[in-house]
PDB file of C-alpha atoms in Angstrom:
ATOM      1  CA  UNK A   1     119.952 -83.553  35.158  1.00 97.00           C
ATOM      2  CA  UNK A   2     118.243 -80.352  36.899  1.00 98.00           C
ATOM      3  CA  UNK A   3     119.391 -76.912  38.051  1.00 98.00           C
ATOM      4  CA  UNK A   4     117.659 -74.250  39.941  1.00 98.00           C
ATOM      5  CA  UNK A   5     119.828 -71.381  39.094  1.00 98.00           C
ATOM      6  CA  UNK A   6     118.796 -68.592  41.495  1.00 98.00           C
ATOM      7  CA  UNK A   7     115.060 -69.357  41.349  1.00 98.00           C
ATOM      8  CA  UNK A   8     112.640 -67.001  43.323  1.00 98.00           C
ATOM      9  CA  UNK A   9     108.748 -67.371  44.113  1.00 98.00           C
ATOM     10  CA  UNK A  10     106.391 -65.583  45.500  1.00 97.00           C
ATOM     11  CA  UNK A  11     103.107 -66.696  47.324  1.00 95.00           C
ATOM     12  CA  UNK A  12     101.483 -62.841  46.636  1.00 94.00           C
ATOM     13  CA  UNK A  13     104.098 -60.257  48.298  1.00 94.00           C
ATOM     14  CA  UNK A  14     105.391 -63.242  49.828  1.00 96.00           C
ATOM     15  CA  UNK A  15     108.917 -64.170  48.948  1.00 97.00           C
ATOM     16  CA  UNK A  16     108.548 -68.114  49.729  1.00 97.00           C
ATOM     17  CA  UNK A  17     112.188 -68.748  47.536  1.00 97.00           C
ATOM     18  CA  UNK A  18     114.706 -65.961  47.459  1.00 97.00           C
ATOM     19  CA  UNK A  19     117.428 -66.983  45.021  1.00 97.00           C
ATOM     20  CA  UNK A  20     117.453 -70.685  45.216  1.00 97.00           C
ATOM     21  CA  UNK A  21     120.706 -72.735  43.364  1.00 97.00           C
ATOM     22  CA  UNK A  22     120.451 -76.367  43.654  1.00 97.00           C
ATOM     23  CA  UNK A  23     121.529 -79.164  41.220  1.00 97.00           C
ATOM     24  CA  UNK A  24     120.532 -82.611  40.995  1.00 98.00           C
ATOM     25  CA  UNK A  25     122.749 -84.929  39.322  1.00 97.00           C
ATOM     26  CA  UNK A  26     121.937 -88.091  37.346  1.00 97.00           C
ATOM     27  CA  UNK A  27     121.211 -91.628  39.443  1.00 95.00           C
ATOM     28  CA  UNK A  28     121.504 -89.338  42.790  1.00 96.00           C
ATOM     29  CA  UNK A  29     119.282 -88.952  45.772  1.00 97.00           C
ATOM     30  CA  UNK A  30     119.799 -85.059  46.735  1.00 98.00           C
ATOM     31  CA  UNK A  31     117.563 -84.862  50.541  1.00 97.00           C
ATOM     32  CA  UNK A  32     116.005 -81.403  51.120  1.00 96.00           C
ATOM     33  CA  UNK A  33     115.614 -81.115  54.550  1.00 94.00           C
ATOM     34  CA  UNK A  34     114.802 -77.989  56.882  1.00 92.00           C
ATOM     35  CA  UNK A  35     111.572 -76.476  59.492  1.00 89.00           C
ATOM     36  CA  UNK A  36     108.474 -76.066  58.361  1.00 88.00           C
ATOM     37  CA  UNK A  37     108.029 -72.893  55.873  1.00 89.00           C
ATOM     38  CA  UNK A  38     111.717 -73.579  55.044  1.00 92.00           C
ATOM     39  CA  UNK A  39     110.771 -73.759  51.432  1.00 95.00           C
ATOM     40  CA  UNK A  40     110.857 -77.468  50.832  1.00 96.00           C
ATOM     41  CA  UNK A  41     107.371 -78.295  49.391  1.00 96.00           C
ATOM     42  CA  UNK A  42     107.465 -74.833  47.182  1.00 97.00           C
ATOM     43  CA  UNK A  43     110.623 -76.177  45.261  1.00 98.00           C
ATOM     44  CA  UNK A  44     109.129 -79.153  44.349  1.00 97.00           C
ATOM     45  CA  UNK A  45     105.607 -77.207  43.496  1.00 97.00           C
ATOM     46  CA  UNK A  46     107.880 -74.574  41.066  1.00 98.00           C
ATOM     47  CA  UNK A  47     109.914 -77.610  39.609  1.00 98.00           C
ATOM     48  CA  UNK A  48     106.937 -79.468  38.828  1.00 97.00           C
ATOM     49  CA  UNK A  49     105.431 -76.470  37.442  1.00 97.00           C
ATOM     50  CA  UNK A  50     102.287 -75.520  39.799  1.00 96.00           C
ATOM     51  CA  UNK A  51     103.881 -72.443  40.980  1.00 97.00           C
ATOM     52  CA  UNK A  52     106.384 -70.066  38.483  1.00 96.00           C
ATOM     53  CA  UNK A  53     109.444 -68.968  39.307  1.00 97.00           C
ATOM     54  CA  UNK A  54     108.990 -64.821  39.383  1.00 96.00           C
ATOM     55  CA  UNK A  55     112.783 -64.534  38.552  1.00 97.00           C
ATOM     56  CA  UNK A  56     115.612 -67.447  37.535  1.00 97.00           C
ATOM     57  CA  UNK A  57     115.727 -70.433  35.870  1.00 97.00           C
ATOM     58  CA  UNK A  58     115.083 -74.482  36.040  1.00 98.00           C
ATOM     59  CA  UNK A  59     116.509 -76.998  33.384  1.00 98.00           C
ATOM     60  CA  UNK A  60     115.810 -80.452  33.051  1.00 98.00           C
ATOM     61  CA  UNK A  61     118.407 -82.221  30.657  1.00 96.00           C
ATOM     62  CA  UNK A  62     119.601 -78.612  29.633  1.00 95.00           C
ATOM     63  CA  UNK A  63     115.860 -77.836  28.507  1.00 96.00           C
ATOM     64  CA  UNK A  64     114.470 -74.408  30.149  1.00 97.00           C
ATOM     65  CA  UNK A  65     111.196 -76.080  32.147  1.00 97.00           C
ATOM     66  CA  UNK A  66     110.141 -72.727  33.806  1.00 95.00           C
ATOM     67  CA  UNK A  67     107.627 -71.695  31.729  1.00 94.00           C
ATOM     68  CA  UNK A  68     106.265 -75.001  30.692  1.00 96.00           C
ATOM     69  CA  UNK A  69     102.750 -76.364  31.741  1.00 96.00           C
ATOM     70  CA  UNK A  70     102.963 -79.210  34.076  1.00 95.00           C
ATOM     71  CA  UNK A  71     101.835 -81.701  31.767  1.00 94.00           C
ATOM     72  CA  UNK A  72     104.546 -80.616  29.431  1.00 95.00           C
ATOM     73  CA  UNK A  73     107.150 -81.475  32.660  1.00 96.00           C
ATOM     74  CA  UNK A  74     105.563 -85.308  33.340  1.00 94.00           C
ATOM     75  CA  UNK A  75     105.905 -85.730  29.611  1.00 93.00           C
ATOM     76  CA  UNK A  76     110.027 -84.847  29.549  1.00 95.00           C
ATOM     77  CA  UNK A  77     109.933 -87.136  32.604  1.00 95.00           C
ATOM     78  CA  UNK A  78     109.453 -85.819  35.855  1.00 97.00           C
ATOM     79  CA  UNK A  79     106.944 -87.084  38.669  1.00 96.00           C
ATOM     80  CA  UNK A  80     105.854 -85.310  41.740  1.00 96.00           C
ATOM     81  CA  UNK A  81     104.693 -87.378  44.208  1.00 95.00           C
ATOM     82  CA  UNK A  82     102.945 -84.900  46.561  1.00 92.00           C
ATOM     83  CA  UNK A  83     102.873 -83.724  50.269  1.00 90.00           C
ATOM     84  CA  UNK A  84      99.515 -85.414  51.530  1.00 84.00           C
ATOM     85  CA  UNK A  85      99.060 -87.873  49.060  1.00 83.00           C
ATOM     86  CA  UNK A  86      96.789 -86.293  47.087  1.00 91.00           C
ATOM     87  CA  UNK A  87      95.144 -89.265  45.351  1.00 93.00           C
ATOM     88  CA  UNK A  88      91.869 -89.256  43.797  1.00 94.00           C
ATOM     89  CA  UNK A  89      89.978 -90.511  46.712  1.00 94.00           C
ATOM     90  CA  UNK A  90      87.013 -92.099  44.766  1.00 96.00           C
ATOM     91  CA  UNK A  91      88.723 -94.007  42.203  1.00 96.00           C
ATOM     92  CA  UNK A  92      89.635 -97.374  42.309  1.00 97.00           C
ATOM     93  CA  UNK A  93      93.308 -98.220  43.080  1.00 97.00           C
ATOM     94  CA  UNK A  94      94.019 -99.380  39.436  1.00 96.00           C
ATOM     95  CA  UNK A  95      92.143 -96.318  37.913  1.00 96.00           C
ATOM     96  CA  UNK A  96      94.476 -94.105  40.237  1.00 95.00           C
ATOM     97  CA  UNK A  97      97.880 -95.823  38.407  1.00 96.00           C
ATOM     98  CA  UNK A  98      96.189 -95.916  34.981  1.00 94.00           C
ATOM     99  CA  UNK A  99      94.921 -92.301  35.059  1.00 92.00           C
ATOM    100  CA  UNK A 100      98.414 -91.158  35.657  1.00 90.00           C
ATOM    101  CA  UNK A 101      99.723 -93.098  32.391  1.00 90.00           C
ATOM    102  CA  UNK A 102      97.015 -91.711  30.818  1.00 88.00           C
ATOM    103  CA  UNK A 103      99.016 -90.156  28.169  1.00 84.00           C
ATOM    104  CA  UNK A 104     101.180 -93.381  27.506  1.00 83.00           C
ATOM    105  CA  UNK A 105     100.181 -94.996  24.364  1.00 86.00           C
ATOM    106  CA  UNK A 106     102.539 -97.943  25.193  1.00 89.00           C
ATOM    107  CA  UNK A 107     100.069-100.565  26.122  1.00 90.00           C
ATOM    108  CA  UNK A 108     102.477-103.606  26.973  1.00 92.00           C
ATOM    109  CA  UNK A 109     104.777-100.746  28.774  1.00 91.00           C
ATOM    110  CA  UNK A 110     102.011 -99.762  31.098  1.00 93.00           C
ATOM    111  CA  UNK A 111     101.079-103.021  31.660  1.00 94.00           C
ATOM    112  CA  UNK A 112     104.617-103.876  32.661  1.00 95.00           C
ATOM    113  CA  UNK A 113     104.840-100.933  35.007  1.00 95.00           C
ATOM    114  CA  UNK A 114     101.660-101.930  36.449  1.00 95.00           C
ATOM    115  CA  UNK A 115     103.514-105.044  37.050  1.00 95.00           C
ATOM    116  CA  UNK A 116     106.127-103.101  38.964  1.00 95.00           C
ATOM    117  CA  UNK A 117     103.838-101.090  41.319  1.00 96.00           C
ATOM    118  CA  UNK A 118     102.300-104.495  42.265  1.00 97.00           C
ATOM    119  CA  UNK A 119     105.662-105.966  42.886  1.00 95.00           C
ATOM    120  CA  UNK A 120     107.303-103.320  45.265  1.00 95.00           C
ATOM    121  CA  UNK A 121     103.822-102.578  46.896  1.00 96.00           C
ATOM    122  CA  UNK A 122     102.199-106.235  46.858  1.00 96.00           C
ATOM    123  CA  UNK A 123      99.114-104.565  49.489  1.00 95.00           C
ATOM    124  CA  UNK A 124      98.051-102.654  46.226  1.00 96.00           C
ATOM    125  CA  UNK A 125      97.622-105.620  43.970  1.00 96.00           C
ATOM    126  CA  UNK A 126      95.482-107.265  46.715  1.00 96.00           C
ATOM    127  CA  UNK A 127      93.607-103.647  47.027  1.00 95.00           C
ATOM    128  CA  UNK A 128      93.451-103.106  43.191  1.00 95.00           C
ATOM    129  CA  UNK A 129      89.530-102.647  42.671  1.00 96.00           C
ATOM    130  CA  UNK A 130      89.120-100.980  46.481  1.00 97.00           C
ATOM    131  CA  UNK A 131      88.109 -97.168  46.528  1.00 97.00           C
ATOM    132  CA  UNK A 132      91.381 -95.534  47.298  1.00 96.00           C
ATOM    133  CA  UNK A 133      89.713 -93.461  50.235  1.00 94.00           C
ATOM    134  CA  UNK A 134      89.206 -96.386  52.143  1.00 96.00           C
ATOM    135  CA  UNK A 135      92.894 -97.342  52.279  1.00 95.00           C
ATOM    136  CA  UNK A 136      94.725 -96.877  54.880  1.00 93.00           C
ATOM    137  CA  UNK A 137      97.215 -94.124  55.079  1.00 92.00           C
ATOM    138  CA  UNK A 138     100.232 -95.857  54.396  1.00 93.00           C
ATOM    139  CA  UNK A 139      98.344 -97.685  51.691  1.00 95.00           C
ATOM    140  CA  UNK A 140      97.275 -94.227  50.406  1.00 95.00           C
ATOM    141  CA  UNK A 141     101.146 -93.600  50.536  1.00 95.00           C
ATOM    142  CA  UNK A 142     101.916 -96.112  48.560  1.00 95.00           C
ATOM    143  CA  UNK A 143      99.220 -95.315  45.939  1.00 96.00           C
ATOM    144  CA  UNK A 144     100.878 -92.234  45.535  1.00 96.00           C
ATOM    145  CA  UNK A 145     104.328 -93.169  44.737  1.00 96.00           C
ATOM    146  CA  UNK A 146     103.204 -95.871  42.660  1.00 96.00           C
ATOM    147  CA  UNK A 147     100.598 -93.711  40.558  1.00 96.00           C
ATOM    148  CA  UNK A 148     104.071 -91.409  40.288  1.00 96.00           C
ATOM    149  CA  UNK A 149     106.092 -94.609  38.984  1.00 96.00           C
ATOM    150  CA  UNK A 150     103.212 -94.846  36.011  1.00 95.00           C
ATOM    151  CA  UNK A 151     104.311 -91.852  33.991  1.00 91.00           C
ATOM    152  CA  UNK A 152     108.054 -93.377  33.809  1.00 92.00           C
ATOM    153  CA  UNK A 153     109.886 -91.048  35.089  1.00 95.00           C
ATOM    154  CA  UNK A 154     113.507 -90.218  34.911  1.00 95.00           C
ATOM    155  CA  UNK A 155     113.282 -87.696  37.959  1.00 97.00           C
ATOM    156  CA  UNK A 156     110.978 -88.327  40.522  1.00 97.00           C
ATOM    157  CA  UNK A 157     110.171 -85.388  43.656  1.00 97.00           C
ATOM    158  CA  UNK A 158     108.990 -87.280  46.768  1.00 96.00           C
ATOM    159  CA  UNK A 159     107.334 -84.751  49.417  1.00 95.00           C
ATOM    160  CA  UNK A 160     107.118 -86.248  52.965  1.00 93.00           C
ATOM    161  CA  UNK A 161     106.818 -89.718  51.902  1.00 93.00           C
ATOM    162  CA  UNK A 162     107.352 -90.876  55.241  1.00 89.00           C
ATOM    163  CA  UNK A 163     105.043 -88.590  57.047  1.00 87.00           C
ATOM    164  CA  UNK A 164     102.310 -89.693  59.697  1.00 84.00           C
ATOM    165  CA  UNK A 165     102.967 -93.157  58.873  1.00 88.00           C
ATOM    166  CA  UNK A 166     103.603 -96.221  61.286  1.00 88.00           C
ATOM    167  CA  UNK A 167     107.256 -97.460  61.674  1.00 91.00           C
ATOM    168  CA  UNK A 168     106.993-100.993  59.602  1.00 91.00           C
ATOM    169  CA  UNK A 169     105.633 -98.793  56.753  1.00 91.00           C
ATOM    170  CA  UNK A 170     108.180 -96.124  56.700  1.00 91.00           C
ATOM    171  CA  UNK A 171     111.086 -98.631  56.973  1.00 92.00           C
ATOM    172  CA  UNK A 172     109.099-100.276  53.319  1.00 93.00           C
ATOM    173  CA  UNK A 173     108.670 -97.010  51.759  1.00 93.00           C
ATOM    174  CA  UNK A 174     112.614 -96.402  52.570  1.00 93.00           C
ATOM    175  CA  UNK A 175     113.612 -99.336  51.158  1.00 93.00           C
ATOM    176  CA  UNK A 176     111.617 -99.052  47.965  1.00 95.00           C
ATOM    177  CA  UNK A 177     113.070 -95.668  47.712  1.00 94.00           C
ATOM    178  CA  UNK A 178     116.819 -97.015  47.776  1.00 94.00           C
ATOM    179  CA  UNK A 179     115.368-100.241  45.430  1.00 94.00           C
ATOM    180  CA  UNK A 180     114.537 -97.281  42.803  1.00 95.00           C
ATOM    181  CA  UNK A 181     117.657 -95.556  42.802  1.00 93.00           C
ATOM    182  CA  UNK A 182     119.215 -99.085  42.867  1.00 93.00           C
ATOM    183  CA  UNK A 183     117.580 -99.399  39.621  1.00 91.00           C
ATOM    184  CA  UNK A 184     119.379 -95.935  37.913  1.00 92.00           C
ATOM    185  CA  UNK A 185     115.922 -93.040  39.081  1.00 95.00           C
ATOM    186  CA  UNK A 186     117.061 -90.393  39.838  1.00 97.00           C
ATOM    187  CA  UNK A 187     114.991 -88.954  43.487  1.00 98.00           C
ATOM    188  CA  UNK A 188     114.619 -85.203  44.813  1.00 98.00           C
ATOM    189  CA  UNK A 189     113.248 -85.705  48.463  1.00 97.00           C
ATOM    190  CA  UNK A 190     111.545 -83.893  50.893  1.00 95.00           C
ATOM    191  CA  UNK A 191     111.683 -85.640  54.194  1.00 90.00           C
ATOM    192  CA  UNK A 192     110.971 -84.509  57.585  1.00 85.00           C
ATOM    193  CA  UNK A 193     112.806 -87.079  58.946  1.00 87.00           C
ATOM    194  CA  UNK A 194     116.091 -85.777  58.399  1.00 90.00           C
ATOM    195  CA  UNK A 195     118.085 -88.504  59.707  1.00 89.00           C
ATOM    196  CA  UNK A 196     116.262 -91.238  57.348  1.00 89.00           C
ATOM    197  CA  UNK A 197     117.063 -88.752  54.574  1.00 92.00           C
ATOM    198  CA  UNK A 198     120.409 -88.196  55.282  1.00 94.00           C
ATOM    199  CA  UNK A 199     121.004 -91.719  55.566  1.00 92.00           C
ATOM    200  CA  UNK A 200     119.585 -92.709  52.197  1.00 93.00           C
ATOM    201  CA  UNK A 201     120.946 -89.809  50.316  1.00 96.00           C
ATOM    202  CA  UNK A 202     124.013 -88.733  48.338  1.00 96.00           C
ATOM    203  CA  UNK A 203     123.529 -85.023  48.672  1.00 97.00           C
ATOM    204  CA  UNK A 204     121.516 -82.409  50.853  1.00 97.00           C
ATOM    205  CA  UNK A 205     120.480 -79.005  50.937  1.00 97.00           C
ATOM    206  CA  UNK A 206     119.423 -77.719  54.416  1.00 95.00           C
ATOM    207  CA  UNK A 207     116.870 -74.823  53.314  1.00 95.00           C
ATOM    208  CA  UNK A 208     116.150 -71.810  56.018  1.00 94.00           C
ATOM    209  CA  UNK A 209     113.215 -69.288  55.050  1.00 94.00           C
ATOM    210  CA  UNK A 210     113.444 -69.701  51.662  1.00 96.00           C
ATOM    211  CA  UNK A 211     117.349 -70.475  51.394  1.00 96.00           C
ATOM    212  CA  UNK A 212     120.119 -72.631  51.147  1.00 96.00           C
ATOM    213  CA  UNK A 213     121.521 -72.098  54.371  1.00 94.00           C
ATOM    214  CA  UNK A 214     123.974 -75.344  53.782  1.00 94.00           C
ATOM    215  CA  UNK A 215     124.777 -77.936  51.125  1.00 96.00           C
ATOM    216  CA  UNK A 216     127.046 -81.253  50.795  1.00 96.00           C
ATOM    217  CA  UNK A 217     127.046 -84.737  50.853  1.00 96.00           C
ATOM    218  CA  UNK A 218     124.688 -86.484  53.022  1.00 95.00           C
ATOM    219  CA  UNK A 219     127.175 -87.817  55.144  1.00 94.00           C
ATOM    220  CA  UNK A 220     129.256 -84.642  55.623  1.00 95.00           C
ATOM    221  CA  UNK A 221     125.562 -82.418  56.844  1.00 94.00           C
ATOM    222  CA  UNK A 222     125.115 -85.436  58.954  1.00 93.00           C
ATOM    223  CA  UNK A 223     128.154 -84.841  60.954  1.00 93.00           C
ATOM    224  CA  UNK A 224     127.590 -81.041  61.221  1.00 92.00           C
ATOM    225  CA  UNK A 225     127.142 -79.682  64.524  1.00 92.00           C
ATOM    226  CA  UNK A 226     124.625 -77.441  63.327  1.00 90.00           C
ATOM    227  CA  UNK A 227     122.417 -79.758  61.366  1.00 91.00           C
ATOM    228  CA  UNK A 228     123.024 -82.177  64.319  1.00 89.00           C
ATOM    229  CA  UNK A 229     121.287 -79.714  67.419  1.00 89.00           C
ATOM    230  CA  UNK A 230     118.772 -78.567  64.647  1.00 86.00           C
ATOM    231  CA  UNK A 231     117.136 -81.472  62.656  1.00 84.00           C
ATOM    232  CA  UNK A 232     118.660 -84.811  64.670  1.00 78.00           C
ATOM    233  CA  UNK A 233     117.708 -84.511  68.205  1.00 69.00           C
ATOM    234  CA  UNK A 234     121.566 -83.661  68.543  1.00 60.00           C
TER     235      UNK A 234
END
């Protein structure tokens, strides 16, 4: 469904991606995992389309996506449910998940997906005419990946879902994340918490400055000795 074929990216002089390959197959979960400045966030900005690769290539279904805009990219159907949220802070919680199907003209489709967001996060329905700043974070969380559901994606990039949340909430994010691919999405994920990510995923690429430093199925990277000492307290 998407390839990075030796994608590169630059923040200024900075080389932030130096060659990336990485392929994510349909109805997987592929984990990117790796330190901070590893690279992580910027491969999901670049596939998205907020950042442009300086040298490679992306596809999406065998379409070149590099150059597109990124509301071009949420119309082919990919979602990018950002590192920190990022949700419009004085909107209501229903005008957050109907400004992001905002180009949908399917009215009883939206409603139905509006449906859906209620249904794996039933704190939103209760929450649906509160100001989505005064949510709590994993509320704001859950805001987030449900405004990213709205568009209907096919591919959806989760950035540090799980991050500065309480337990009870990550272990419900976790298991709406397996719920989706249950249902046939396909999920690119960012997670800090490598051993959550390795448990829920198929595949993984360990990034290091801007590299793959290591790739293979979840439970194979979950076994190495290396990935072990660096990213599971082993």
């Amino acid at each position: 469904m998407l390839v990075l074929d030796n994608v590169h990216v630059y923040y200024g002089h900075i080389h932030a991606l130096k060659g990336i390959n990485l392929r994510v197959d349909v109805g997987e979960i592929v984990a990117l995992i790796g330190s901070n400045g590893a690279g992580k966030t910027t491969t999901l900005l670049t596939i998205s389309g907020l950042l442009r690769p300086r040298q490679g290539r992306i596809t999406f279904d065998g379409h070149a996506i590099d150059h597109l805009p990124p509301h071009q990219i949420v119309r082919m159907g990919i979602a990018h449910c950002p590192e920190g949220r990022q949700i419009f802070t004085r909107l209501s919680v229903m005008e957050n998940l109907r400004l992001a199907a905002i180009h949908r003209h399917d009215v009883p489709g939206v409603q139905r997906d509006l449906e859906r967001v209620f249904a794996l996060f039933p704190i939103l329905a209760q929450r649906r005419r509160q100001i989505a700043g005064t949510l709590s974070g994993g509320e704001q969380q859950m805001l987030a990946i449900g405004r990213a559901l709205m568009s209907r994606p096919r591919l959806l990039l989760l950035d540090e879902p799980s991050l500065g949340l309480a337990p009870l909430v990550v272990e419900h994010i976790f298991r709406v994340i397996a719920s989706l691919r249950a249902e046939g999405m396909t999920i690119l994920l960012v997670e800090q918490n490598a051993y959550q990510a390795l448990q829920l995923a198929d595949r993984a690429y360990v990034l290091e400055t801007g590299q793959v430093a290591l790739q293979g199925t979840a439970r194979a990277l979950a076994e190495n000795p290396a990935v072990k000492a660096a990213y599971l307290g082993g």
